[in-house]
XYZ file of C-alpha atoms in Angstrom:
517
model
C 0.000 0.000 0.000
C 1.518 3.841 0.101
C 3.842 2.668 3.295
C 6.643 0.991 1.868
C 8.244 -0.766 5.096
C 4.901 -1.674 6.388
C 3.719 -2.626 2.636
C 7.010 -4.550 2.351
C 6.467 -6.445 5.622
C 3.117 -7.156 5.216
C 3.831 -8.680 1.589
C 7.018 -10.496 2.668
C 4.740 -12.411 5.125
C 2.310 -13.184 2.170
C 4.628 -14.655 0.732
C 5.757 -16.760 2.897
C 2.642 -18.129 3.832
C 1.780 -18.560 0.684
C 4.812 -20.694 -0.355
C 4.000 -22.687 2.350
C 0.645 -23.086 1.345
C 1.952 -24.190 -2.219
C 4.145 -26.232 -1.073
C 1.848 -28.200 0.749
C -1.417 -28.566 -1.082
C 0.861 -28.903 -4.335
C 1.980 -32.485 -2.514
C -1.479 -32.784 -1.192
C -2.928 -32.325 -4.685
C -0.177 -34.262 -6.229
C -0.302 -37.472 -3.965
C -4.621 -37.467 -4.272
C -4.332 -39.308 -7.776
C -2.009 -41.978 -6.123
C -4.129 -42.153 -3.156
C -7.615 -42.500 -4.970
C -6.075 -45.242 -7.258
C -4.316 -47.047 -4.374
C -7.377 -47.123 -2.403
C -10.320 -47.000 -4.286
C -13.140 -44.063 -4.602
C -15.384 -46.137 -2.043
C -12.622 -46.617 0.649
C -11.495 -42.869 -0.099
C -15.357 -41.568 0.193
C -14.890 -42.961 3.739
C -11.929 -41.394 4.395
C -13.890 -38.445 3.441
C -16.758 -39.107 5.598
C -14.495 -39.769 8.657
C -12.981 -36.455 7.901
C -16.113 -34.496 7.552
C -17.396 -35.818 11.335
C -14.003 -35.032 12.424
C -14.396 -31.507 10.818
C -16.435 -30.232 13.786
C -13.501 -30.564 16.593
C -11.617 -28.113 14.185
C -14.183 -25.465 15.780
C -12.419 -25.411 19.293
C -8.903 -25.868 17.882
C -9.132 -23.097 15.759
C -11.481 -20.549 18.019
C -8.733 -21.708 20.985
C -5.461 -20.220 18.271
C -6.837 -17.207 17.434
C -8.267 -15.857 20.656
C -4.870 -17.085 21.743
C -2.985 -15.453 18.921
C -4.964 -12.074 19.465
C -4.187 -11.813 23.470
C -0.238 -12.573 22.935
C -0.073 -10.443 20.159
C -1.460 -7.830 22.542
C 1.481 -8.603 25.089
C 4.860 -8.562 23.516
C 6.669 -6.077 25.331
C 9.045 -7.879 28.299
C 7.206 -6.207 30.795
C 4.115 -8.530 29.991
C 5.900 -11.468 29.592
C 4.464 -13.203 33.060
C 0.734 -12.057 31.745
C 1.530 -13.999 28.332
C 2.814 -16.728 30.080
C -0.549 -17.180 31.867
C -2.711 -16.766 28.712
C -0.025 -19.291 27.169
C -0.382 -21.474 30.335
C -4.274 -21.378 30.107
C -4.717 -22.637 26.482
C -2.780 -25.271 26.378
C -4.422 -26.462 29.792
C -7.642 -25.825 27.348
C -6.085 -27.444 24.653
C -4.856 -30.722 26.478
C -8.165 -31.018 29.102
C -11.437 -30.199 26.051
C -8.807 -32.138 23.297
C -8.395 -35.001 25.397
C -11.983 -35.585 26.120
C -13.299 -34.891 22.115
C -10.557 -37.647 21.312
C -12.001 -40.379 23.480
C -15.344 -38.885 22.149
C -14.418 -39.605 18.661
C -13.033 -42.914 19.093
C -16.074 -44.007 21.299
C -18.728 -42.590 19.834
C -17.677 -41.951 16.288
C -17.511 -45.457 14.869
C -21.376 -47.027 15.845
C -23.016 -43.387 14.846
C -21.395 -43.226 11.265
C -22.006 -47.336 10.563
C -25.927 -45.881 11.128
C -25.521 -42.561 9.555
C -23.921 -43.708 6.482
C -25.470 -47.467 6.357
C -21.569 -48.770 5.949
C -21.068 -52.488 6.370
C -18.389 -55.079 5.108
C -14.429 -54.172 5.273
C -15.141 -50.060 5.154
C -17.239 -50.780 8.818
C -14.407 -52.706 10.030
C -11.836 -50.324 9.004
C -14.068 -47.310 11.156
C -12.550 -47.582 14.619
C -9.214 -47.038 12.879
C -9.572 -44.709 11.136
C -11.667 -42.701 13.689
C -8.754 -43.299 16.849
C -5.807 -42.184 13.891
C -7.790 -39.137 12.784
C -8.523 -38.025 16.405
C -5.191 -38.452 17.628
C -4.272 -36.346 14.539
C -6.088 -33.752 15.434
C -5.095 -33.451 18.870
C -1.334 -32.665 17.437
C -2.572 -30.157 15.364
C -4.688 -28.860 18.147
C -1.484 -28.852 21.060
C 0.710 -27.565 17.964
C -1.447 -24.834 17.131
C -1.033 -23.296 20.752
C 2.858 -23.309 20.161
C 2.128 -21.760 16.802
C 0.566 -18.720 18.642
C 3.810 -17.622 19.669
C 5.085 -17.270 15.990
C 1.387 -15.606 14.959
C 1.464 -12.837 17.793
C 5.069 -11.829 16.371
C 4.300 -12.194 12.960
C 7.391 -14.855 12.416
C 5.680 -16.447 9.034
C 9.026 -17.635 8.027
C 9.101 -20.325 10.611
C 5.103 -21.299 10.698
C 5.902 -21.500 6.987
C 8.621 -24.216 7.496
C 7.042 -26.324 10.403
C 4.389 -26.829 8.079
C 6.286 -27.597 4.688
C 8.299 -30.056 6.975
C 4.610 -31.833 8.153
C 3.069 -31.703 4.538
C 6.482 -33.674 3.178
C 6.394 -35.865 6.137
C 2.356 -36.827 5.537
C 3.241 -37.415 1.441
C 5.881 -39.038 2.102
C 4.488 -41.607 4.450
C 1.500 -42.340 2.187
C 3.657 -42.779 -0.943
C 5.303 -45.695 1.699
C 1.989 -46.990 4.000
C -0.842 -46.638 1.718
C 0.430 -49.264 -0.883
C 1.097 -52.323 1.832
C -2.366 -51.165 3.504
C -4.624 -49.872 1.380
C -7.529 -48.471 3.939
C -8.944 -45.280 4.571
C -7.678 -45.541 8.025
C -3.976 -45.744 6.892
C -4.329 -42.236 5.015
C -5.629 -40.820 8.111
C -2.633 -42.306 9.629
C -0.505 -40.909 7.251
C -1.918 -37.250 8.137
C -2.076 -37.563 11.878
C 1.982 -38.587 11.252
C 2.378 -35.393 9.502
C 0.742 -33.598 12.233
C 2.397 -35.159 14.976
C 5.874 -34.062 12.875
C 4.516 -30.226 13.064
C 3.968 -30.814 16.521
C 7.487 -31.999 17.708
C 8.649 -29.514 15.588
C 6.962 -26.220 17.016
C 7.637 -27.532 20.520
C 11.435 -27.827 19.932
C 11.500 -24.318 18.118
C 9.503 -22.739 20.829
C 11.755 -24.084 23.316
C 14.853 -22.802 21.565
C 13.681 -19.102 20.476
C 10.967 -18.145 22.799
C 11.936 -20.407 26.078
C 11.249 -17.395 28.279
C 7.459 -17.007 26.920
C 6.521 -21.033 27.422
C 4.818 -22.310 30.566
C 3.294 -25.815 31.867
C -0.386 -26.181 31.953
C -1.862 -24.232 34.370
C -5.628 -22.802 34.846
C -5.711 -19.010 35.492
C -8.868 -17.471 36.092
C -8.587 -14.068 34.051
C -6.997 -14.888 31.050
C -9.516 -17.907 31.034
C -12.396 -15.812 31.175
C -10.689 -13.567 28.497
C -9.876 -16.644 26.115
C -13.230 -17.975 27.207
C -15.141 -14.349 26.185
C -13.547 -14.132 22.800
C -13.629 -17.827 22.371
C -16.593 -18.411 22.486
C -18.364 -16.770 19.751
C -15.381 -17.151 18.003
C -16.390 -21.071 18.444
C -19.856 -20.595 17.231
C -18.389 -18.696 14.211
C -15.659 -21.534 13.054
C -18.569 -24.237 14.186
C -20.979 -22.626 11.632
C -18.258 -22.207 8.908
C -17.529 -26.117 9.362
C -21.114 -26.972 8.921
C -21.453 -24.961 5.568
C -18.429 -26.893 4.117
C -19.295 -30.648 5.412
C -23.252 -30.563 5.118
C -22.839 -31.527 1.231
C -20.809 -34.887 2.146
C -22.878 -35.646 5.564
C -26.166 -35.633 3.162
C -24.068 -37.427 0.344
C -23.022 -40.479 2.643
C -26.299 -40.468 3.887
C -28.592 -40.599 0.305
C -25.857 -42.130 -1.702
C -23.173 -44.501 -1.812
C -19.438 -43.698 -0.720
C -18.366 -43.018 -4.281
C -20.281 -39.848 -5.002
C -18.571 -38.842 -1.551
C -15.479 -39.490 -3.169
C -15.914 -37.561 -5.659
C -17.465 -34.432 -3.875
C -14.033 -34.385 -1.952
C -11.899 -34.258 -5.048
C -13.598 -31.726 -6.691
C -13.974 -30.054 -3.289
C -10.178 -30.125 -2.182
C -8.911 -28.552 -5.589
C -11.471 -25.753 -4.914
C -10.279 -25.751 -1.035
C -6.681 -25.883 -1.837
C -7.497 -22.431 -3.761
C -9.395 -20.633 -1.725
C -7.467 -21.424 1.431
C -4.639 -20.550 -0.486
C -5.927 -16.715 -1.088
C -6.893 -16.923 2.576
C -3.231 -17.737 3.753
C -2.147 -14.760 1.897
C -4.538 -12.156 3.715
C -3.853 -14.267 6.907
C -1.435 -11.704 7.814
C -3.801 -8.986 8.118
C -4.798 -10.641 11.180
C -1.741 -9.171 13.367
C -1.813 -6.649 11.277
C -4.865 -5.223 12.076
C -4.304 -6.176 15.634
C -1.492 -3.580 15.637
C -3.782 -0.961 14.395
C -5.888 -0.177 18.080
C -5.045 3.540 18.230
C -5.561 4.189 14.731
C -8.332 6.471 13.486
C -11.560 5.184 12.243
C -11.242 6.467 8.335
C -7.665 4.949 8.485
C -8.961 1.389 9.809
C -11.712 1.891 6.712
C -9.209 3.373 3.928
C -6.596 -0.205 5.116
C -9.650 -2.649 5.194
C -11.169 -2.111 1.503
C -7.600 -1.496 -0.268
C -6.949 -5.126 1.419
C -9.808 -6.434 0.083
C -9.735 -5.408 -3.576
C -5.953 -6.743 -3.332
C -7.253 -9.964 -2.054
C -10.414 -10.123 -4.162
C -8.374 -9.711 -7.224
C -6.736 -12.370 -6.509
C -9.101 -14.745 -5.737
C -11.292 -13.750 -9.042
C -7.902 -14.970 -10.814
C -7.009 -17.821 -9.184
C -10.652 -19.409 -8.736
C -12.076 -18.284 -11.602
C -9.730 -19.605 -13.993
C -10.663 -22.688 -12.487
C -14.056 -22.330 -14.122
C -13.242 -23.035 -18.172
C -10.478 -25.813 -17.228
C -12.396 -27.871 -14.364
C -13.552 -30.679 -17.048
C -10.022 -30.921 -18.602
C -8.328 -30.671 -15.298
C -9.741 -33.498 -13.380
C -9.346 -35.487 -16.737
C -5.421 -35.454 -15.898
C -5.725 -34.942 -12.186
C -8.186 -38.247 -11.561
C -9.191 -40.000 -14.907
C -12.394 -39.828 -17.243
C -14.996 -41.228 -14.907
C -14.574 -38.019 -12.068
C -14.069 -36.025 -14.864
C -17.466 -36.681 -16.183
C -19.193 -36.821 -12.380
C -16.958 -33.636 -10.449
C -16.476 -31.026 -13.369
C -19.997 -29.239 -12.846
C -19.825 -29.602 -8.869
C -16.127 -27.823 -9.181
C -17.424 -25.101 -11.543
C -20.544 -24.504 -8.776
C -17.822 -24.853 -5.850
C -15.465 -22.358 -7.504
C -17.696 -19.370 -7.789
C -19.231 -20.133 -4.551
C -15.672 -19.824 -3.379
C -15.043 -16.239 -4.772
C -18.700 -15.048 -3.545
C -17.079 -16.552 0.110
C -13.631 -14.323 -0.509
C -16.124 -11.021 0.094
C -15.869 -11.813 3.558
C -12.439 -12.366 4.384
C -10.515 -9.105 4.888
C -13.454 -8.447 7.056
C -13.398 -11.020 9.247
C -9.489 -10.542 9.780
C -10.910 -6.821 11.200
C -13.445 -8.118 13.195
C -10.921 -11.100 14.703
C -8.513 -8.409 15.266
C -10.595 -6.463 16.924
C -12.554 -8.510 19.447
C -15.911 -8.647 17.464
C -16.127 -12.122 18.019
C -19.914 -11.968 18.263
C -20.112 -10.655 14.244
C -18.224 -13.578 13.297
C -20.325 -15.632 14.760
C -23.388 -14.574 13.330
C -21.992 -13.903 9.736
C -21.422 -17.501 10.074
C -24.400 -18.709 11.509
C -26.350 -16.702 8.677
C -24.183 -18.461 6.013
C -24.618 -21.802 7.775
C -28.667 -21.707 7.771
C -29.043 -20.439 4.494
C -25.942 -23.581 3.077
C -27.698 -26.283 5.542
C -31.457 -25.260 4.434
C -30.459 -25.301 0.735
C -28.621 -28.638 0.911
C -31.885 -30.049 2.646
C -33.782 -29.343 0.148
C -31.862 -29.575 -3.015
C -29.876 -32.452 -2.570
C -32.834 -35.123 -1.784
C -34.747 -34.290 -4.629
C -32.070 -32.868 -7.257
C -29.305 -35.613 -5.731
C -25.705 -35.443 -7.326
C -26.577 -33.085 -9.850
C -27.606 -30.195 -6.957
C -23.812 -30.497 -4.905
C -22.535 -27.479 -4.166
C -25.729 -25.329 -5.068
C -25.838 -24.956 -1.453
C -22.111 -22.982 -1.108
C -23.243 -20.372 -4.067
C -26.808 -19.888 -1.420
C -24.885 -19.902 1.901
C -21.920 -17.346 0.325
C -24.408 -15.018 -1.046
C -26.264 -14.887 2.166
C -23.007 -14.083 3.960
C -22.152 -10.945 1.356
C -25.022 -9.333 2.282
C -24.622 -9.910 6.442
C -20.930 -8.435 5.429
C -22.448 -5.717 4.464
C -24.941 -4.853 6.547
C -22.694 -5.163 9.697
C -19.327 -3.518 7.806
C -22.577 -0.030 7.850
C -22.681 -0.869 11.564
C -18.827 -0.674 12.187
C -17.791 2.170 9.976
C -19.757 5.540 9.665
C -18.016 7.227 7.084
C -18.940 9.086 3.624
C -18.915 6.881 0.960
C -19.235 3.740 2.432
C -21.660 1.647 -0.150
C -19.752 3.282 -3.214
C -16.289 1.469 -1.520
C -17.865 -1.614 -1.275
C -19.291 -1.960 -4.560
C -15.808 -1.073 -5.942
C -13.303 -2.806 -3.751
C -15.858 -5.874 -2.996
C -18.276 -6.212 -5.394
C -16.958 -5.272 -8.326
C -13.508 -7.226 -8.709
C -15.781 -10.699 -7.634
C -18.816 -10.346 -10.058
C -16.681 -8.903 -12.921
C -14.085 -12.368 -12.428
C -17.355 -14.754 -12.353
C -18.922 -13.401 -15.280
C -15.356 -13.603 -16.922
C -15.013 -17.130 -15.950
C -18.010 -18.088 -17.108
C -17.860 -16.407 -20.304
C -14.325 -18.472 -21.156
C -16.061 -21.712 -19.722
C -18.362 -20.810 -22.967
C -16.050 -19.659 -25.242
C -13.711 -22.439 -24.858
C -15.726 -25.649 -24.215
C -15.719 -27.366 -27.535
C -11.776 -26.346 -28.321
C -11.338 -28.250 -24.431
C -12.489 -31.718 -25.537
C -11.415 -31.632 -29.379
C -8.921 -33.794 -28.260
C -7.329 -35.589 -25.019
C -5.662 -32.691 -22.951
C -2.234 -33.120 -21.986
C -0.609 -31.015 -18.780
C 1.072 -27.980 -20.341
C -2.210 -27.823 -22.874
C -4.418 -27.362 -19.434
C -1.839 -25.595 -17.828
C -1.223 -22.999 -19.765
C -5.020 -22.599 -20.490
C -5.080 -22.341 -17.239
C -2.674 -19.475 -16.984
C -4.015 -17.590 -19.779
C -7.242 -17.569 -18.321
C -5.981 -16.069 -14.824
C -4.251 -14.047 -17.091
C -7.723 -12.723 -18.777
C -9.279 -12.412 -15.392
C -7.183 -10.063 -13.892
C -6.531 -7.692 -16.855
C -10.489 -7.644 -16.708
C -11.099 -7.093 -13.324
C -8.059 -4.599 -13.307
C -8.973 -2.597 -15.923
C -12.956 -2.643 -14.633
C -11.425 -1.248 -11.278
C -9.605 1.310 -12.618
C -13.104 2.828 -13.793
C -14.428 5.155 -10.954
C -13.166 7.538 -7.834
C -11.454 4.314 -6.580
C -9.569 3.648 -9.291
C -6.914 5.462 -8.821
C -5.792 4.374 -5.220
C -5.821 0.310 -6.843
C -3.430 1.258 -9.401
C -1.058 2.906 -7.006
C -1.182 -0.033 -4.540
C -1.165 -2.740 -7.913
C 2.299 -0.787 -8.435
C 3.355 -1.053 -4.944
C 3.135 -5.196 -5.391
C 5.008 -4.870 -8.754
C 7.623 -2.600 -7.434
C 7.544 -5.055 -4.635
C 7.873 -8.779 -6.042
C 8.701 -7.839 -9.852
C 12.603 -7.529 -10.798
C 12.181 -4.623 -12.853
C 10.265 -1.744 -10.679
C 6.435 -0.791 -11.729
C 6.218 2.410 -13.861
C-alpha cells in the first residue's frame, strides 16, 4: 500500500505463507491421484466421511489459536511477559483437558453413529474404529501444535510457521507414498496425516523451546486470562462451528442418500477448490496481526486499510478461482481419470464461484478477529450456515448429485449481504456503499462473469482432443491471465480507481525484478 516498510512487511509475510501453502497442497494435490487409485473411490469416500465428522472438533482448535494469537499479540513487550505466560499457560491447559476428552469422544462414539448414519457395512465398517482413533489423535497434534504456533502468529514470524508446516506436509506425502500401498484403507491415510501432524507438533515444541523459552509455561488454569480466552472464544467457536457446517453438510447428506463413491468424488472436486481458496486466505492471513497492531488508529484509516486489502485480495481470488471455471472438465481429466471427470467437473465449476462469492468476507473477518468482534463472526457464520444447511436439505434429496454445491453459491451469497450490513454498523463514514461496490463487489462479479464467459467460449476447443498437462496448464494461466486484466482494468473505472493502481504498483515494485512504472 503507500507505506513501503509496512507494505514490504506485510507482503514479505504473504509470501511466505503462501509458499508454504503451495508447497503443501501442491503435494497434497499431487499425492490425491495416487491415493484414490491405491485405495479405491469407495474406501477414499470414507476417508472423506471420517474427515467431515471429524471436521467439527476443528471449531475449538481453531477458536482456541486465534483468541490465543490475538491476546499474545497484545502482550509482547518484556514487561508482559508473566501475563503472556498465563494466557499461554491457560490454552494449552484448554487445549490438552477439552482435546483429550473430544478424542475419546471420537473414538467411542464416532464409529457405531457413522455405521448408522452412512449405512456402511463389510471391510469399510471394520476399518471405522481405525480410522476414527488415527484421525482423532491427529487432530489433537494439530490442536497442542497450534497453541505453540501462537507464539510465531502474535510476532508475525511467518518464516518459521511457513517451514514447520512444509516439513509436516512432506512428512504426511511421504508416508502415504510408503503406508498406503502395503495397507490400502482409509484408516492408513488418516494415519498418514495424523503422522504429519504429529511431525509439526514436535517440531513447534522444539523451536519454541529454543527461540521463545522465556514465553513457554506448563499447563496451568488461570482465572482471568480464562475468562478472556473464554469471552472471545466463544463466539469465536460458534463462528468456526458454523463455517464447518457450511463446508461438510454436502458430504454428511451425500453419505447419507448415496453410496461412498459420489462422496469421493465431492471431496476431489472439493479439495482442488479448497486448496485455492485457502490458499488466497493464507495470503490475507497476515492482516490478522496486522490489524491487531492498528488499536489507536483512526476510524477512516482502519476503513481506507480494510477495503484497499480487500480489492488486493479479491483480485486475486477472481484470478485464481475463476480460472478454475473453463479448465475444471479438462483438469480433473489429468488430475483423476475420465470417470470423475465426467461426475466432479460441474460440482467444481458450482464450488469455484461459490468460493469467490465466500472471498467477500475475508478481509473483514481478519478486522473483526482483530478487533474482538467475536460476536459478528459468529453470526456472519451462523447466517451463512442456515441459508448452506437449508439449501442442501432441500436440493440435494430431490435434485441428488446433480444439486452439490448449489448450497455454497446460497450460503456465500447470504453471507455478502450480512458483510455488508454489519461492515454499515462498524464504519460511519462518507462513501461507504460506493467502496464496497468497488473494492468488494466489483472485482468478484466482474471475475465470475469472466469465468463463465471463457467456460463458454472455450468448451468445444477443451475436448477436441485428449488434454495433456502444459495444454491445461497454460489454459489455465491464460485464463488467470484474462481475469485479472479484466477485473483490473474494470477497477480502474471510478473515484477508486486510482488508489488500486497505485497499490497494484506497490506489489510490482515489490515482487517484480524490474520496478512498476
Amino acid at each position: 500500500m503507500a507505506e513501503p516498510d509496512g507494505s514490504f512487511r506485510l507482503l514479505g509475510n504473504s509470501a511466505w505463507n503462501a509458499a508454504a501453502f503451495v508447497i503443501g497442497v501442491g503435494l497434497n494435490l499431487v499425492i490425491l491421484p495416487f491415493v484414490v487409485f491405491r485405495l479405491g473411490l469407495a474406501a477414499f469416500g470414507v476417508a472423506g466421511l471420517v474427515m467431515a465428522c471429524l471436521a467439527p472438533a476443528l471449531a475449538f482448535s481453531n477458536a482456541l489459536a486465534l483468541s490465543t494469537a490475538r491476546e499474545l499479540a497484545h502482550r509482547l513487550a518484556p514487561a508482559e511477559r508473566d501475563d503472556a505466560r498465563r494466557f499461554f499457560a491457560t490454552a494449552l491447559l484448554l487445549a490438552v483437558g477439552i482435546g483429550g476428552l473430544i478424542v475419546i469422544g471420537f473414538v467411542a462414539a464416532g464409529p457405531p453413529l457413522a455405521r448408522l448414519a452412512f449405512h456402511l457395512s463389510g471391510d469399510s465398517a471394520n476399518d471405522l474404529g481405525r480410522a476414527f482413533a488415527l484421525g482423532a489423535v491427529g487432530w489433537l497434534c494439530q490442536c497442542l501444535s497450534a497453541v505453540f504456533l501462537t507464539l510465531f502468529t502474535a510476532r508475525q514470524d511467518y518464516r518459521r510457521i511457513s517451514s514447520i508446516n512444509i516439513t509436516s506436509a512432506v512428512v504426511a506425502t511421504g508416508s502415504m507414498v510408503v503406508l498406503i500401498p502395503s495397507w490400502p484403507q482409509a484408516s492408513t491415510f488418516l494415519g498418514c496425516q495424523a503422522l504429519g501432524f504429529a511431525t509439526g507438533l514436535l517440531m513447534v515444541f522444539v523451536l519454541s523451546r529454543l527461540r521463545l523459552g522465556e514465553w513457554l509455561a506448563r499447563p496451568a488454569l488461570h482465572r482471568g486470562p480464562l475468562g478472556d480466552l473464554v469471552n472471545v472464544g466463544s463466539w469465536q467457536l460458534a463462528a468456526q462451528g458454523g463455517g464447518l457446517l457450511s463446508g461438510q453438510v454436502d458430504r454428511y447428506l451425500l453419505g447419507a442418500l448415496l453410496q461412498p463413491q459420489f462422496v469421493g468424488f465431492y471431496t476431489i472436486a472439493q479439495r482442488l477448490e479448497e486448496a485455492m481458496y485457502i490458499g488466497i486466505l493464507k495470503v490475507g492471513e497476515i492482516l490478522f496481526p496486522f490489524f491487531s497492531a492498528l488499536q489507536r488508529e483512526s476510524s477512516d484509516r482502519k476503513a481506507e486499510l480494510l477495503f484497499r486489502s480487500s480489492w488486493i485480495l479479491n483480485v486475486l481470488a477472481a484470478s485464481a478461482l475463476g480460472a478454475l471455471v473453463p479448465v475444471a472438465g479438462p483438469l480433473l481429466y489429468l488430475w483423476t481419470g475420465p470417470e470423475v471427470a465426467a461426475e466432479a467437473q460441474r460440482v467444481l465449476v458450482v464450488l469455484a464461484i461459490a468460493g469467490m462469492l465466500g472471498c467477500s468476507a475475508n478481509v473483514f473477518t481478519f478486522y473483526l478477529l482483530a478487533h474482538g468482534q467475536s460476536r459478528s463472526i459468529a453470526l456472519i457464520s451462523l447466517v451463512t450456515a442456515v441459508f448452506t444447511v437449508a439449501t442442501s436439505a432441500i436440493a440435494l434429496p430431490y435434485f441428488g448429485w446433480r444439486a452439490a454445491g448449489w448450497s455454497a453459491c446460497v450460503g456465500m451469497s447470504a453471507q455478502i449481504v450480512a458483510t455488508n450490513l454489519l461492515l454499515r454498523r462498524s464504519f460511519s463514514i462518507a462513501g461507504m456503499w460506493s467502496r464496497v461496490a468497488h473494492f468488494v463487489l466489483l472485482p468478484l462479479g466482474t471475475g465470475i462473469a469472466t469465468a463463465l464467459a471463457l467456460r463458454y467460449a472455450l468448451r468445444d476447443a477443451l475436448f477436441d482432443h485428449v488434454p495433456h498437462w502444459w495444454y491445461v496448464g497454460g489454459l489455465y494461466c491464460v485464463a488467470a491471465a484474462i481475469i485479472f486484466v479484466v477485473v483490473v482494468t474494470a477497477s480502474r473505472v471510478g473515484p477508486h480507481g486510482a488508489v488500486c493502481w497505485r497499490d497494484l504498483r506497490v506489489i510490482a515494485t515489490r515482487f517484480l525484478p524490474l520496478r512498476a512504472t
